[in-house]
Tab-separated table of C-alpha atoms in Angstrom:
chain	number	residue	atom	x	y	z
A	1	UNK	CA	0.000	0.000	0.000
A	2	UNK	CA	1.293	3.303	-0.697
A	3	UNK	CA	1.385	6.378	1.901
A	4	UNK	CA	0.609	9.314	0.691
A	5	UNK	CA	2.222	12.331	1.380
A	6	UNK	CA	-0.307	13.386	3.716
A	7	UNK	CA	0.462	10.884	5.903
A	8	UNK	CA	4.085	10.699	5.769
A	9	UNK	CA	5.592	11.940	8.975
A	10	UNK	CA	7.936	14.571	8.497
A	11	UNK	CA	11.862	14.199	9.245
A	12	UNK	CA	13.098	16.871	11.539
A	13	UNK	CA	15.899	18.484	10.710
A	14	UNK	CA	18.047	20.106	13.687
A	15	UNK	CA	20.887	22.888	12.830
A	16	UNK	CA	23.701	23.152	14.222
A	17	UNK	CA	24.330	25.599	17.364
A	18	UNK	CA	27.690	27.219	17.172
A	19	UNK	CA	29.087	29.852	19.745
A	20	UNK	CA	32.321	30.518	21.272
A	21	UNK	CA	33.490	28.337	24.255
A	22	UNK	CA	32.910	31.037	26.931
A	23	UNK	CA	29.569	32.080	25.670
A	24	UNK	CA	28.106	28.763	26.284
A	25	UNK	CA	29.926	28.616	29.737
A	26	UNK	CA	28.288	32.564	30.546
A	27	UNK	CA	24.628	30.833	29.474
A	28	UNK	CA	25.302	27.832	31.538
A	29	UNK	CA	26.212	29.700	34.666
A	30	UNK	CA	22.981	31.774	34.691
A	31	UNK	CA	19.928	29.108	35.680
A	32	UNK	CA	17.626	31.394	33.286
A	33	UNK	CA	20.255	31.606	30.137
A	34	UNK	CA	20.191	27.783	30.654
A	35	UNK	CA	16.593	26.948	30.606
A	36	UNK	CA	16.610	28.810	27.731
A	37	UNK	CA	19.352	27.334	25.576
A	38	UNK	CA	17.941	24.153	26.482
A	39	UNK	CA	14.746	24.988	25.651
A	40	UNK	CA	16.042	26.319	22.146
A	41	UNK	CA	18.311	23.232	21.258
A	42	UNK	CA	15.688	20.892	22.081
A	43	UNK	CA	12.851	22.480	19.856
A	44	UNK	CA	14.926	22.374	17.145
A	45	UNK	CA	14.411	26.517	17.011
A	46	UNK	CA	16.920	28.765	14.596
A	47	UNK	CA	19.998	29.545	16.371
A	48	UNK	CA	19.527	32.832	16.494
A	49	UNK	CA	17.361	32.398	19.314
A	50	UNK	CA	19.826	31.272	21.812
A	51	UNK	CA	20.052	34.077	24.036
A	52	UNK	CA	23.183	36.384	24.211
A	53	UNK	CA	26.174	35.614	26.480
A	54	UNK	CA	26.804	38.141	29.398
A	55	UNK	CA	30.559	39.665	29.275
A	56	UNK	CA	30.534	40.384	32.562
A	57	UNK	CA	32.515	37.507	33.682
A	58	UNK	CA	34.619	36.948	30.748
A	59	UNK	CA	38.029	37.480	32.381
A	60	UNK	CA	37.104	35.165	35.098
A	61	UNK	CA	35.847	32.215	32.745
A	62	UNK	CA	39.072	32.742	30.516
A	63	UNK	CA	41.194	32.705	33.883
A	64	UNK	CA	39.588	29.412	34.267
A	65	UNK	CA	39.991	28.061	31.207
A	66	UNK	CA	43.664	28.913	30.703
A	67	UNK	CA	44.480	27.006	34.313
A	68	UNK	CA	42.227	23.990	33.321
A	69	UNK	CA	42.893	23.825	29.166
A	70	UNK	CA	46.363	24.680	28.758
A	71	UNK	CA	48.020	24.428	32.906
A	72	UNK	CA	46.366	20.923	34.597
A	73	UNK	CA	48.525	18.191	33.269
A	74	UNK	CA	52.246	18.390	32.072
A	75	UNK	CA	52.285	14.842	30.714
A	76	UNK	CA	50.800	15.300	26.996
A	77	UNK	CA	48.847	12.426	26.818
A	78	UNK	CA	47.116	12.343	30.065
A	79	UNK	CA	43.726	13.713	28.794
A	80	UNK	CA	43.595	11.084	27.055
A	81	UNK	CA	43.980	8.862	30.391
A	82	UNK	CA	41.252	11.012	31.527
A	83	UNK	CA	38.393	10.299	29.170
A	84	UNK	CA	39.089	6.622	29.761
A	85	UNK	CA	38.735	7.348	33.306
A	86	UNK	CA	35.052	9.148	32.778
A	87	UNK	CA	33.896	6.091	30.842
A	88	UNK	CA	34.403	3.990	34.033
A	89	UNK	CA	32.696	5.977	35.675
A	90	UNK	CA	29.948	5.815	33.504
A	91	UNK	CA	29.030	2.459	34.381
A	92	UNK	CA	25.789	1.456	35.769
A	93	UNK	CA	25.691	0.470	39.305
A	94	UNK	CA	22.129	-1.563	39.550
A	95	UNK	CA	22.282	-3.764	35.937
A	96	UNK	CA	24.046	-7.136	35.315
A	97	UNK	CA	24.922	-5.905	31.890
A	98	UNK	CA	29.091	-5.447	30.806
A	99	UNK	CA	30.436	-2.658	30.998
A	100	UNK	CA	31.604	-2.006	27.331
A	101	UNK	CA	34.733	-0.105	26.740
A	102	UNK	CA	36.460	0.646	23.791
A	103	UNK	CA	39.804	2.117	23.225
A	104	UNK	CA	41.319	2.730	19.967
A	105	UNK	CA	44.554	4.643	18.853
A	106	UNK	CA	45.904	5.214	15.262
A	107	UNK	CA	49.694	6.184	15.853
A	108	UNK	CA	49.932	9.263	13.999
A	109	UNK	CA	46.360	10.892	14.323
A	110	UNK	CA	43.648	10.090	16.094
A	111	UNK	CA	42.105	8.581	19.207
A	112	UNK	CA	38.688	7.725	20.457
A	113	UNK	CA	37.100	5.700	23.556
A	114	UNK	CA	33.457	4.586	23.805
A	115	UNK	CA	31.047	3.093	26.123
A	116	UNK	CA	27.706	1.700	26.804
A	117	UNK	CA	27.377	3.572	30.207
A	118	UNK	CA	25.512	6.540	31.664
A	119	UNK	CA	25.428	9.407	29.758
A	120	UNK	CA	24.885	13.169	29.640
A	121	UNK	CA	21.738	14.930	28.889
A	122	UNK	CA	21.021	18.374	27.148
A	123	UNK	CA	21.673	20.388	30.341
A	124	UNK	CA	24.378	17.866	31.598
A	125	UNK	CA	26.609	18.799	28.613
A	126	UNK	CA	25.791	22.629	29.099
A	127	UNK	CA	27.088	22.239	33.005
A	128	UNK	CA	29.028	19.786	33.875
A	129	UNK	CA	31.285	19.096	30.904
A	130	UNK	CA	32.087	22.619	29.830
A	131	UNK	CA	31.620	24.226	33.754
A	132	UNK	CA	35.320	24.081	35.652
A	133	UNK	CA	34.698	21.915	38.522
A	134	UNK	CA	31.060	21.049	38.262
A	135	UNK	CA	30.418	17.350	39.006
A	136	UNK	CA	27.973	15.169	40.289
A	137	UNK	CA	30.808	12.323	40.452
A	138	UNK	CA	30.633	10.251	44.446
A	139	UNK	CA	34.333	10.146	45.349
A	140	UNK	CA	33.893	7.133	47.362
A	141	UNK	CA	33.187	4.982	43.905
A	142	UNK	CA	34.688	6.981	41.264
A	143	UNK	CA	38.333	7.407	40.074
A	144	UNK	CA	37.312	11.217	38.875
A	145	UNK	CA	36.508	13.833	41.607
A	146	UNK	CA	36.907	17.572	40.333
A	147	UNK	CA	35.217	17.472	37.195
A	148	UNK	CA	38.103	19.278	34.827
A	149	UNK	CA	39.493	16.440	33.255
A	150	UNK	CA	37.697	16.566	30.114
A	151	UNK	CA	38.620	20.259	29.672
A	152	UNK	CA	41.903	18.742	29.230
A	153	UNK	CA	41.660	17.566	25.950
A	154	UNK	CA	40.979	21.103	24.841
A	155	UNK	CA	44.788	21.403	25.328
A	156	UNK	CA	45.051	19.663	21.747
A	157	UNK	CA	42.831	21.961	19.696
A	158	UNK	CA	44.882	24.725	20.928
A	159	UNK	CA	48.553	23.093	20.345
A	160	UNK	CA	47.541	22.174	16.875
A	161	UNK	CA	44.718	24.344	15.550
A	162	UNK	CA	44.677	23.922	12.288
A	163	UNK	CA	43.688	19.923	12.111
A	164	UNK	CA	42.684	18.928	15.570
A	165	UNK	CA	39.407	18.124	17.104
A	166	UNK	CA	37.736	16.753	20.046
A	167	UNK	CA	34.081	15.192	19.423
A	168	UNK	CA	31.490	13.683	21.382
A	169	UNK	CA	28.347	12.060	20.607
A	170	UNK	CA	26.623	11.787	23.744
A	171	UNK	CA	23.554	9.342	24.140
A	172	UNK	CA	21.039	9.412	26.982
A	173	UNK	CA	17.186	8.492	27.659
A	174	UNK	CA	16.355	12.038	26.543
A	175	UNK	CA	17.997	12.593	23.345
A	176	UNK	CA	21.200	12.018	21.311
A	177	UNK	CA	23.944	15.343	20.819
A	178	UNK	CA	27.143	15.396	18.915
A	179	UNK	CA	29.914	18.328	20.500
A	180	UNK	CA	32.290	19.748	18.736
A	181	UNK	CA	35.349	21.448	19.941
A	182	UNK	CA	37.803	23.534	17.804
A	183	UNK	CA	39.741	26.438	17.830
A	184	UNK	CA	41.195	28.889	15.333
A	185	UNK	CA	44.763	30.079	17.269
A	186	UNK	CA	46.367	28.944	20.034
A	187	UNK	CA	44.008	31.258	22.532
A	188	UNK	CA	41.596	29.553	24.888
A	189	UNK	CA	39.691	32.618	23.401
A	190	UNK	CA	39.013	31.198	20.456
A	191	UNK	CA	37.632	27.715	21.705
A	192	UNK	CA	34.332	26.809	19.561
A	193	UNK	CA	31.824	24.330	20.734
A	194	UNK	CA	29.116	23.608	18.462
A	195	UNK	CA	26.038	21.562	19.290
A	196	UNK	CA	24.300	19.112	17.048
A	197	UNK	CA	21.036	17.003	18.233
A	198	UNK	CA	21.117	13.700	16.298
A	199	UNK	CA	17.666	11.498	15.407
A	200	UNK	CA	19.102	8.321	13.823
A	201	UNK	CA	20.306	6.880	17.108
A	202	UNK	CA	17.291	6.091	19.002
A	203	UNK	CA	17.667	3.358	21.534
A	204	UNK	CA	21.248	3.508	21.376
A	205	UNK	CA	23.397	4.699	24.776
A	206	UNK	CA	26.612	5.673	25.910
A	207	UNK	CA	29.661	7.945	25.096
A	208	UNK	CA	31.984	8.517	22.373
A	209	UNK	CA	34.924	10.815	22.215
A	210	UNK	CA	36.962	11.350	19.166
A	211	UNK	CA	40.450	13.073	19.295
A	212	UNK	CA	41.742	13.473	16.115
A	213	UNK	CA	45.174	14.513	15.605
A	214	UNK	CA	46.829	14.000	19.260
A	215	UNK	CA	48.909	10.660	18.962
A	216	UNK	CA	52.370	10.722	17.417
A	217	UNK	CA	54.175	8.379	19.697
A	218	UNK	CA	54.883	5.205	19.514
């Protein structure tokens, strides 16, 4: 039998939401700026309706940034020993099911680590991945405690600008994201983050972070 067009239901088609790194930080620090970036992502609404980042606290958020991005770890491949550490701690306490992780490294370019664990949502990703120290992590079971590792891996979109990239697709109950992170100089200024919502993963959950360009060691 054949559907007319009538009935056919519609594909949504999200954009893509694309501001500096700061400016989403200033939004996520003000509860109301939040609700309402959330609120815009998840309708799917033009991104010119995200609301527009306060300055007020920009020297403070870049303070922050510089100390976490570019100052936290010497060693140049410890981020990378950090986002394996989040994906244990992504496991789920109260299920007999593996936990599922996945390490691969491509001497020469990339890097990426995935799991079948807890996830962040929508307002998750706005707080406590991007926010210095905001974590809901319970030091008694976790290796993580501060919640700045993953700012970490910034470090390599700012020591190699011109090809490298840190991506996450994020999966939880209530809806799928891919994050982008880039930069155009070697300034934690010039950080992007751009934020994707993704339909063609439904019943799918878990992490995945993509480095590409960071391994040239043997």
């Amino acid at each position: 039998m054949r559907i007319s067009e009538a009935m056919r239901i519609p594909k949504l088609h999200y954009p893509k939401y694309e501001l500096p790194l700061q400016d989403w930080i200033a939004l996520a620090l003000n509860k109301n700026t939040l609700e309402e970036v959330v609120k815009v992502i998840s309708s799917g609404a033009p991104p010119e309706n995200l609301p527009v980042a306060s300055r007020h606290n920009s020297r403070f958020i870049t303070k922050f940034l510089e100390e976490e991005v570019t100052r936290q770890f010497s060693y140049y491949y410890r981020p990378l020993v950090e986002v394996i550490t989040n994906a244990i701690d992504s496991r789920y306490e109260d299920t007999s099911d593996a936990n599922i992780i996945d390490v691969k490294i491509k001497f020469g370019g990339h890097f990426e680590c995935s799991d079948n664990g807890k996830s962040m949502n929508l307002e998750q990703l706005l707080t406590m991945l991007i926010i210095p120290m905001a974590t809901d992590k319970d030091p008694a079971k976790d290796i993580g405690r501060f919640g700045v590792g993953f700012l970490s891996t910034l470090n390599y979109c700012l020591r190699k600008p011109e090809d490298s990239v840190v991506e996450m697709a994020a999966h939880s109950d209530e809806g799928s994201y891919k994050i982008r992170f880039s930069s155009s100089s070697s300034d934690v200024k010039d950080l992007i983050l751009s934020i994707t919502p993704i339909t063609n993963f439904r019943n799918k959950k878990g992490t995945k972070v993509s480095i590409k360009s960071c391994v040239y060691d043997k």
